């Protein structure tokens, strides 16, 4: 089964708290709402913005859960999320 993606998919940044100690989930929610309200068709967190090299596995999981929460609580389910959590390798 193939899936066709159309429209504008935005590479999303991963916001952190002001002291840099944790993922800013409220910041992610605000970013998602802003992008969708302004016409983005889909979201691609952890893609090519660079911060993925510094995220721990726990931070990657927290980021993904925030960008793509369970459908019953996802107020932005109108936009697909393509998680692209990369990691550096040698």
mmCIF file of N, CA and C in Angstrom:
data_model
loop_
_atom_site.group_PDB
_atom_site.id
_atom_site.type_symbol
_atom_site.label_atom_id
_atom_site.label_comp_id
_atom_site.label_asym_id
_atom_site.label_seq_id
_atom_site.Cartn_x
_atom_site.Cartn_y
_atom_site.Cartn_z
ATOM 1 N N UNK A 1 0.843 -1.184 0.000
ATOM 2 C CA UNK A 1 0.000 0.000 0.000
ATOM 3 C C UNK A 1 0.885 1.243 0.000
ATOM 4 N N UNK A 2 0.718 2.077 -0.988
ATOM 5 C CA UNK A 2 1.501 3.304 -1.037
ATOM 6 C C UNK A 2 0.647 4.484 -0.575
ATOM 7 N N UNK A 3 1.327 5.430 0.005
ATOM 8 C CA UNK A 3 0.658 6.634 0.492
ATOM 9 C C UNK A 3 1.203 7.812 -0.293
ATOM 10 N N UNK A 4 0.328 8.659 -0.767
ATOM 11 C CA UNK A 4 0.737 9.853 -1.485
ATOM 12 C C UNK A 4 0.600 11.059 -0.573
ATOM 13 N N UNK A 5 1.692 11.787 -0.431
ATOM 14 C CA UNK A 5 1.679 12.998 0.383
ATOM 15 C C UNK A 5 1.654 14.200 -0.553
ATOM 16 N N UNK A 6 0.716 15.081 -0.338
ATOM 17 C CA UNK A 6 0.616 16.278 -1.166
ATOM 18 C C UNK A 6 0.545 17.507 -0.279
ATOM 19 N N UNK A 7 0.882 18.635 -0.853
ATOM 20 C CA UNK A 7 0.807 19.893 -0.117
ATOM 21 C C UNK A 7 2.140 20.287 0.502
ATOM 22 N N UNK A 8 2.063 21.178 1.453
ATOM 23 C CA UNK A 8 3.245 21.733 2.110
ATOM 24 C C UNK A 8 3.477 20.992 3.424
ATOM 25 N N UNK A 9 4.650 20.388 3.566
ATOM 26 C CA UNK A 9 5.050 19.736 4.809
ATOM 27 C C UNK A 9 6.194 20.546 5.394
ATOM 28 N N UNK A 10 6.013 21.041 6.595
ATOM 29 C CA UNK A 10 7.007 21.909 7.219
ATOM 30 C C UNK A 10 7.941 21.144 8.138
ATOM 31 N N UNK A 11 9.246 21.392 7.990
ATOM 32 C CA UNK A 11 10.234 20.862 8.930
ATOM 33 C C UNK A 11 10.103 21.670 10.213
ATOM 34 N N UNK A 12 9.861 20.996 11.310
ATOM 35 C CA UNK A 12 9.595 21.673 12.587
ATOM 36 C C UNK A 12 10.826 21.660 13.486
ATOM 37 N N UNK A 13 11.020 22.750 14.191
ATOM 38 C CA UNK A 13 12.091 22.803 15.181
ATOM 39 C C UNK A 13 11.617 22.125 16.460
ATOM 40 N N UNK A 14 12.552 21.786 17.326
ATOM 41 C CA UNK A 14 12.232 21.230 18.634
ATOM 42 C C UNK A 14 12.549 22.289 19.680
ATOM 43 N N UNK A 15 11.521 22.975 20.202
ATOM 44 C CA UNK A 15 11.795 24.006 21.214
ATOM 45 C C UNK A 15 12.153 23.379 22.567
ATOM 46 N N UNK A 16 13.013 24.058 23.299
ATOM 47 C CA UNK A 16 13.415 23.625 24.637
ATOM 48 C C UNK A 16 13.028 24.682 25.668
ATOM 49 N N UNK A 17 13.004 24.275 26.921
ATOM 50 C CA UNK A 17 12.751 25.222 28.006
ATOM 51 C C UNK A 17 13.857 26.276 27.993
ATOM 52 N N UNK A 18 13.620 27.392 28.687
ATOM 53 C CA UNK A 18 14.587 28.498 28.645
ATOM 54 C C UNK A 18 15.965 28.105 29.168
ATOM 55 N N UNK A 19 16.044 27.126 30.069
ATOM 56 C CA UNK A 19 17.349 26.693 30.559
ATOM 57 C C UNK A 19 17.916 25.510 29.758
ATOM 58 N N UNK A 20 17.157 25.064 28.747
ATOM 59 C CA UNK A 20 17.624 23.996 27.870
ATOM 60 C C UNK A 20 17.563 22.602 28.457
ATOM 61 N N UNK A 21 16.890 22.441 29.586
ATOM 62 C CA UNK A 21 16.903 21.147 30.262
ATOM 63 C C UNK A 21 15.834 20.161 29.801
ATOM 64 N N UNK A 22 14.808 20.650 29.089
ATOM 65 C CA UNK A 22 13.749 19.736 28.659
ATOM 66 C C UNK A 22 13.038 20.259 27.421
ATOM 67 N N UNK A 23 12.339 19.365 26.740
ATOM 68 C CA UNK A 23 11.534 19.724 25.578
ATOM 69 C C UNK A 23 10.400 20.635 26.034
ATOM 70 N N UNK A 24 10.148 21.699 25.301
ATOM 71 C CA UNK A 24 9.066 22.640 25.608
ATOM 72 C C UNK A 24 7.800 22.180 24.875
ATOM 73 N N UNK A 25 6.997 21.346 25.540
ATOM 74 C CA UNK A 25 5.808 20.797 24.899
ATOM 75 C C UNK A 25 4.767 21.868 24.588
ATOM 76 N N UNK A 26 4.674 22.885 25.417
ATOM 77 C CA UNK A 26 3.752 23.991 25.124
ATOM 78 C C UNK A 26 4.217 24.742 23.878
ATOM 79 N N UNK A 27 5.530 24.879 23.729
ATOM 80 C CA UNK A 27 6.084 25.518 22.540
ATOM 81 C C UNK A 27 5.802 24.716 21.279
ATOM 82 N N UNK A 28 5.879 23.387 21.389
ATOM 83 C CA UNK A 28 5.541 22.534 20.246
ATOM 84 C C UNK A 28 4.084 22.725 19.870
ATOM 85 N N UNK A 29 3.203 22.701 20.860
ATOM 86 C CA UNK A 29 1.770 22.871 20.596
ATOM 87 C C UNK A 29 1.481 24.202 19.916
ATOM 88 N N UNK A 30 2.128 25.269 20.380
ATOM 89 C CA UNK A 30 1.925 26.592 19.777
ATOM 90 C C UNK A 30 2.451 26.612 18.342
ATOM 91 N N UNK A 31 3.604 25.988 18.120
ATOM 92 C CA UNK A 31 4.195 25.926 16.779
ATOM 93 C C UNK A 31 3.273 25.175 15.817
ATOM 94 N N UNK A 32 2.759 24.037 16.259
ATOM 95 C CA UNK A 32 1.870 23.219 15.426
ATOM 96 C C UNK A 32 0.616 24.005 15.065
ATOM 97 N N UNK A 33 0.009 24.616 16.044
ATOM 98 C CA UNK A 33 -1.223 25.374 15.785
ATOM 99 C C UNK A 33 -0.958 26.523 14.825
ATOM 100 N N UNK A 34 0.164 27.219 15.002
ATOM 101 C CA UNK A 34 0.518 28.334 14.119
ATOM 102 C C UNK A 34 0.709 27.854 12.680
ATOM 103 N N UNK A 35 1.438 26.772 12.513
ATOM 104 C CA UNK A 35 1.701 26.275 11.162
ATOM 105 C C UNK A 35 0.420 25.832 10.460
ATOM 106 N N UNK A 36 -0.396 25.072 11.151
ATOM 107 C CA UNK A 36 -1.629 24.577 10.527
ATOM 108 C C UNK A 36 -2.598 25.718 10.254
ATOM 109 N N UNK A 37 -2.689 26.658 11.178
ATOM 110 C CA UNK A 37 -3.585 27.799 10.982
ATOM 111 C C UNK A 37 -3.167 28.665 9.799
ATOM 112 N N UNK A 38 -1.892 28.556 9.412
ATOM 113 C CA UNK A 38 -1.378 29.359 8.303
ATOM 114 C C UNK A 38 -1.173 28.554 7.018
ATOM 115 N N UNK A 39 -1.811 27.399 6.927
ATOM 116 C CA UNK A 39 -1.868 26.687 5.667
ATOM 117 C C UNK A 39 -0.944 25.511 5.443
ATOM 118 N N UNK A 40 -0.152 25.125 6.434
ATOM 119 C CA UNK A 40 0.704 23.957 6.264
ATOM 120 C C UNK A 40 -0.178 22.711 6.248
ATOM 121 N N UNK A 41 0.127 21.777 5.353
ATOM 122 C CA UNK A 41 -0.695 20.572 5.203
ATOM 123 C C UNK A 41 -0.213 19.419 6.062
ATOM 124 N N UNK A 42 1.057 19.418 6.430
ATOM 125 C CA UNK A 42 1.613 18.342 7.236
ATOM 126 C C UNK A 42 2.862 18.796 7.965
ATOM 127 N N UNK A 43 3.267 18.023 8.956
ATOM 128 C CA UNK A 43 4.395 18.382 9.813
ATOM 129 C C UNK A 43 5.464 17.300 9.774
ATOM 130 N N UNK A 44 6.735 17.737 9.818
ATOM 131 C CA UNK A 44 7.852 16.796 9.818
ATOM 132 C C UNK A 44 8.801 17.181 10.962
ATOM 133 N N UNK A 45 8.505 16.715 12.173
ATOM 134 C CA UNK A 45 9.399 17.021 13.297
ATOM 135 C C UNK A 45 10.686 16.209 13.229
ATOM 136 N N UNK A 46 11.755 16.771 13.779
ATOM 137 C CA UNK A 46 13.033 16.076 13.856
ATOM 138 C C UNK A 46 13.632 15.749 12.509
ATOM 139 N N UNK A 47 13.389 16.588 11.550
ATOM 140 C CA UNK A 47 13.857 16.266 10.203
ATOM 141 C C UNK A 47 15.242 16.828 9.960
ATOM 142 N N UNK A 48 15.342 17.949 9.306
ATOM 143 C CA UNK A 48 16.648 18.449 8.897
ATOM 144 C C UNK A 48 17.040 19.750 9.574
ATOM 145 N N UNK A 49 16.420 20.066 10.693
ATOM 146 C CA UNK A 49 16.751 21.322 11.355
ATOM 147 C C UNK A 49 17.980 21.211 12.252
ATOM 148 N N UNK A 50 18.492 20.002 12.466
ATOM 149 C CA UNK A 50 19.781 19.828 13.109
ATOM 150 C C UNK A 50 19.804 19.412 14.563
ATOM 151 N N UNK A 51 18.775 19.721 15.323
ATOM 152 C CA UNK A 51 18.848 19.437 16.750
ATOM 153 C C UNK A 51 18.788 17.946 17.072
ATOM 154 N N UNK A 52 18.397 17.119 16.114
ATOM 155 C CA UNK A 52 18.294 15.684 16.371
ATOM 156 C C UNK A 52 19.618 15.086 16.828
ATOM 157 N N UNK A 53 20.736 15.710 16.466
ATOM 158 C CA UNK A 53 22.041 15.173 16.867
ATOM 159 C C UNK A 53 22.277 15.295 18.368
ATOM 160 N N UNK A 54 21.554 16.193 19.012
ATOM 161 C CA UNK A 54 21.761 16.410 20.440
ATOM 162 C C UNK A 54 20.654 15.821 21.315
ATOM 163 N N UNK A 55 19.597 15.280 20.709
ATOM 164 C CA UNK A 55 18.486 14.742 21.487
ATOM 165 C C UNK A 55 18.787 13.341 21.999
ATOM 166 N N UNK A 56 18.395 13.094 23.253
ATOM 167 C CA UNK A 56 18.486 11.737 23.781
ATOM 168 C C UNK A 56 17.309 10.932 23.229
ATOM 169 N N UNK A 57 17.335 9.636 23.405
ATOM 170 C CA UNK A 57 16.218 8.801 22.960
ATOM 171 C C UNK A 57 14.937 9.231 23.679
ATOM 172 N N UNK A 58 15.029 9.517 24.972
ATOM 173 C CA UNK A 58 13.849 9.956 25.738
ATOM 174 C C UNK A 58 13.299 11.276 25.194
ATOM 175 N N UNK A 59 14.180 12.196 24.816
ATOM 176 C CA UNK A 59 13.732 13.472 24.253
ATOM 177 C C UNK A 59 13.085 13.268 22.884
ATOM 178 N N UNK A 60 13.640 12.381 22.075
ATOM 179 C CA UNK A 60 13.021 12.087 20.775
ATOM 180 C C UNK A 60 11.618 11.541 20.957
ATOM 181 N N UNK A 61 11.461 10.627 21.919
ATOM 182 C CA UNK A 61 10.143 10.043 22.177
ATOM 183 C C UNK A 61 9.167 11.109 22.683
ATOM 184 N N UNK A 62 9.615 11.972 23.576
ATOM 185 C CA UNK A 62 8.749 13.040 24.091
ATOM 186 C C UNK A 62 8.329 13.980 22.976
ATOM 187 N N UNK A 63 9.255 14.292 22.093
ATOM 188 C CA UNK A 63 8.967 15.158 20.956
ATOM 189 C C UNK A 63 7.906 14.506 20.068
ATOM 190 N N UNK A 64 8.107 13.239 19.724
ATOM 191 C CA UNK A 64 7.141 12.544 18.870
ATOM 192 C C UNK A 64 5.764 12.465 19.519
ATOM 193 N N UNK A 65 5.725 12.174 20.816
ATOM 194 C CA UNK A 65 4.425 12.098 21.514
ATOM 195 C C UNK A 65 3.708 13.440 21.498
ATOM 196 N N UNK A 66 4.467 14.518 21.576
ATOM 197 C CA UNK A 66 3.844 15.843 21.591
ATOM 198 C C UNK A 66 3.362 16.239 20.204
ATOM 199 N N UNK A 67 4.154 15.947 19.185
ATOM 200 C CA UNK A 67 3.726 16.264 17.825
ATOM 201 C C UNK A 67 2.578 15.379 17.367
ATOM 202 N N UNK A 68 2.552 14.151 17.833
ATOM 203 C CA UNK A 68 1.529 13.216 17.383
ATOM 204 C C UNK A 68 0.917 12.497 18.585
ATOM 205 N N UNK A 69 0.109 13.231 19.367
ATOM 206 C CA UNK A 69 -0.530 12.609 20.528
ATOM 207 C C UNK A 69 -1.633 11.655 20.074
ATOM 208 N N UNK A 70 -2.178 10.851 20.996
ATOM 209 C CA UNK A 70 -3.286 9.967 20.628
ATOM 210 C C UNK A 70 -4.404 10.747 19.937
ATOM 211 N N UNK A 71 -5.022 10.122 18.966
ATOM 212 C CA UNK A 71 -6.036 10.787 18.142
ATOM 213 C C UNK A 71 -7.137 11.436 18.973
ATOM 214 N N UNK A 72 -7.528 10.822 20.070
ATOM 215 C CA UNK A 72 -8.637 11.372 20.856
ATOM 216 C C UNK A 72 -8.300 12.697 21.530
ATOM 217 N N UNK A 73 -7.025 13.044 21.647
ATOM 218 C CA UNK A 73 -6.664 14.337 22.256
ATOM 219 C C UNK A 73 -5.964 15.255 21.266
ATOM 220 N N UNK A 74 -5.841 14.817 20.035
ATOM 221 C CA UNK A 74 -5.084 15.581 19.031
ATOM 222 C C UNK A 74 -5.964 16.625 18.365
ATOM 223 N N UNK A 75 -5.825 17.862 18.770
ATOM 224 C CA UNK A 75 -6.660 18.898 18.174
ATOM 225 C C UNK A 75 -6.187 19.284 16.783
ATOM 226 N N UNK A 76 -4.998 18.859 16.382
ATOM 227 C CA UNK A 76 -4.528 19.152 15.033
ATOM 228 C C UNK A 76 -4.457 17.878 14.187
ATOM 229 N N UNK A 77 -5.349 16.937 14.433
ATOM 230 C CA UNK A 77 -5.351 15.690 13.667
ATOM 231 C C UNK A 77 -5.663 15.936 12.197
ATOM 232 N N UNK A 78 -6.009 17.159 11.858
ATOM 233 C CA UNK A 78 -6.280 17.500 10.458
ATOM 234 C C UNK A 78 -5.021 17.602 9.616
ATOM 235 N N UNK A 79 -3.852 17.424 10.207
ATOM 236 C CA UNK A 79 -2.589 17.471 9.466
ATOM 237 C C UNK A 79 -1.753 16.237 9.781
ATOM 238 N N UNK A 80 -1.299 15.512 8.754
ATOM 239 C CA UNK A 80 -0.446 14.346 8.996
ATOM 240 C C UNK A 80 0.903 14.742 9.587
ATOM 241 N N UNK A 81 1.452 13.851 10.404
ATOM 242 C CA UNK A 81 2.776 14.056 10.992
ATOM 243 C C UNK A 81 3.680 12.946 10.485
ATOM 244 N N UNK A 82 4.796 13.335 9.872
ATOM 245 C CA UNK A 82 5.800 12.375 9.385
ATOM 246 C C UNK A 82 7.026 12.498 10.279
ATOM 247 N N UNK A 83 7.078 11.725 11.324
ATOM 248 C CA UNK A 83 8.230 11.786 12.229
ATOM 249 C C UNK A 83 9.475 11.305 11.509
ATOM 250 N N UNK A 84 10.504 12.127 11.539
ATOM 251 C CA UNK A 84 11.766 11.807 10.875
ATOM 252 C C UNK A 84 12.903 11.953 11.881
ATOM 253 N N UNK A 85 12.762 11.348 13.022
ATOM 254 C CA UNK A 85 13.789 11.466 14.044
ATOM 255 C C UNK A 85 15.043 10.747 13.602
ATOM 256 N N UNK A 86 15.996 11.514 13.149
ATOM 257 C CA UNK A 86 17.255 10.954 12.668
ATOM 258 C C UNK A 86 18.237 10.856 13.814
ATOM 259 N N UNK A 87 19.339 10.223 13.568
ATOM 260 C CA UNK A 87 20.410 10.183 14.553
ATOM 261 C C UNK A 87 21.740 10.143 13.823
ATOM 262 N N UNK A 88 22.755 10.717 14.442
ATOM 263 C CA UNK A 88 24.055 10.721 13.781
ATOM 264 C C UNK A 88 24.668 9.317 13.819
ATOM 265 N N UNK A 89 25.457 9.007 12.843
ATOM 266 C CA UNK A 89 26.184 7.738 12.842
ATOM 267 C C UNK A 89 27.525 7.939 12.142
ATOM 268 N N UNK A 90 28.387 6.991 12.340
ATOM 269 C CA UNK A 90 29.705 7.121 11.705
ATOM 270 C C UNK A 90 29.793 6.254 10.474
#
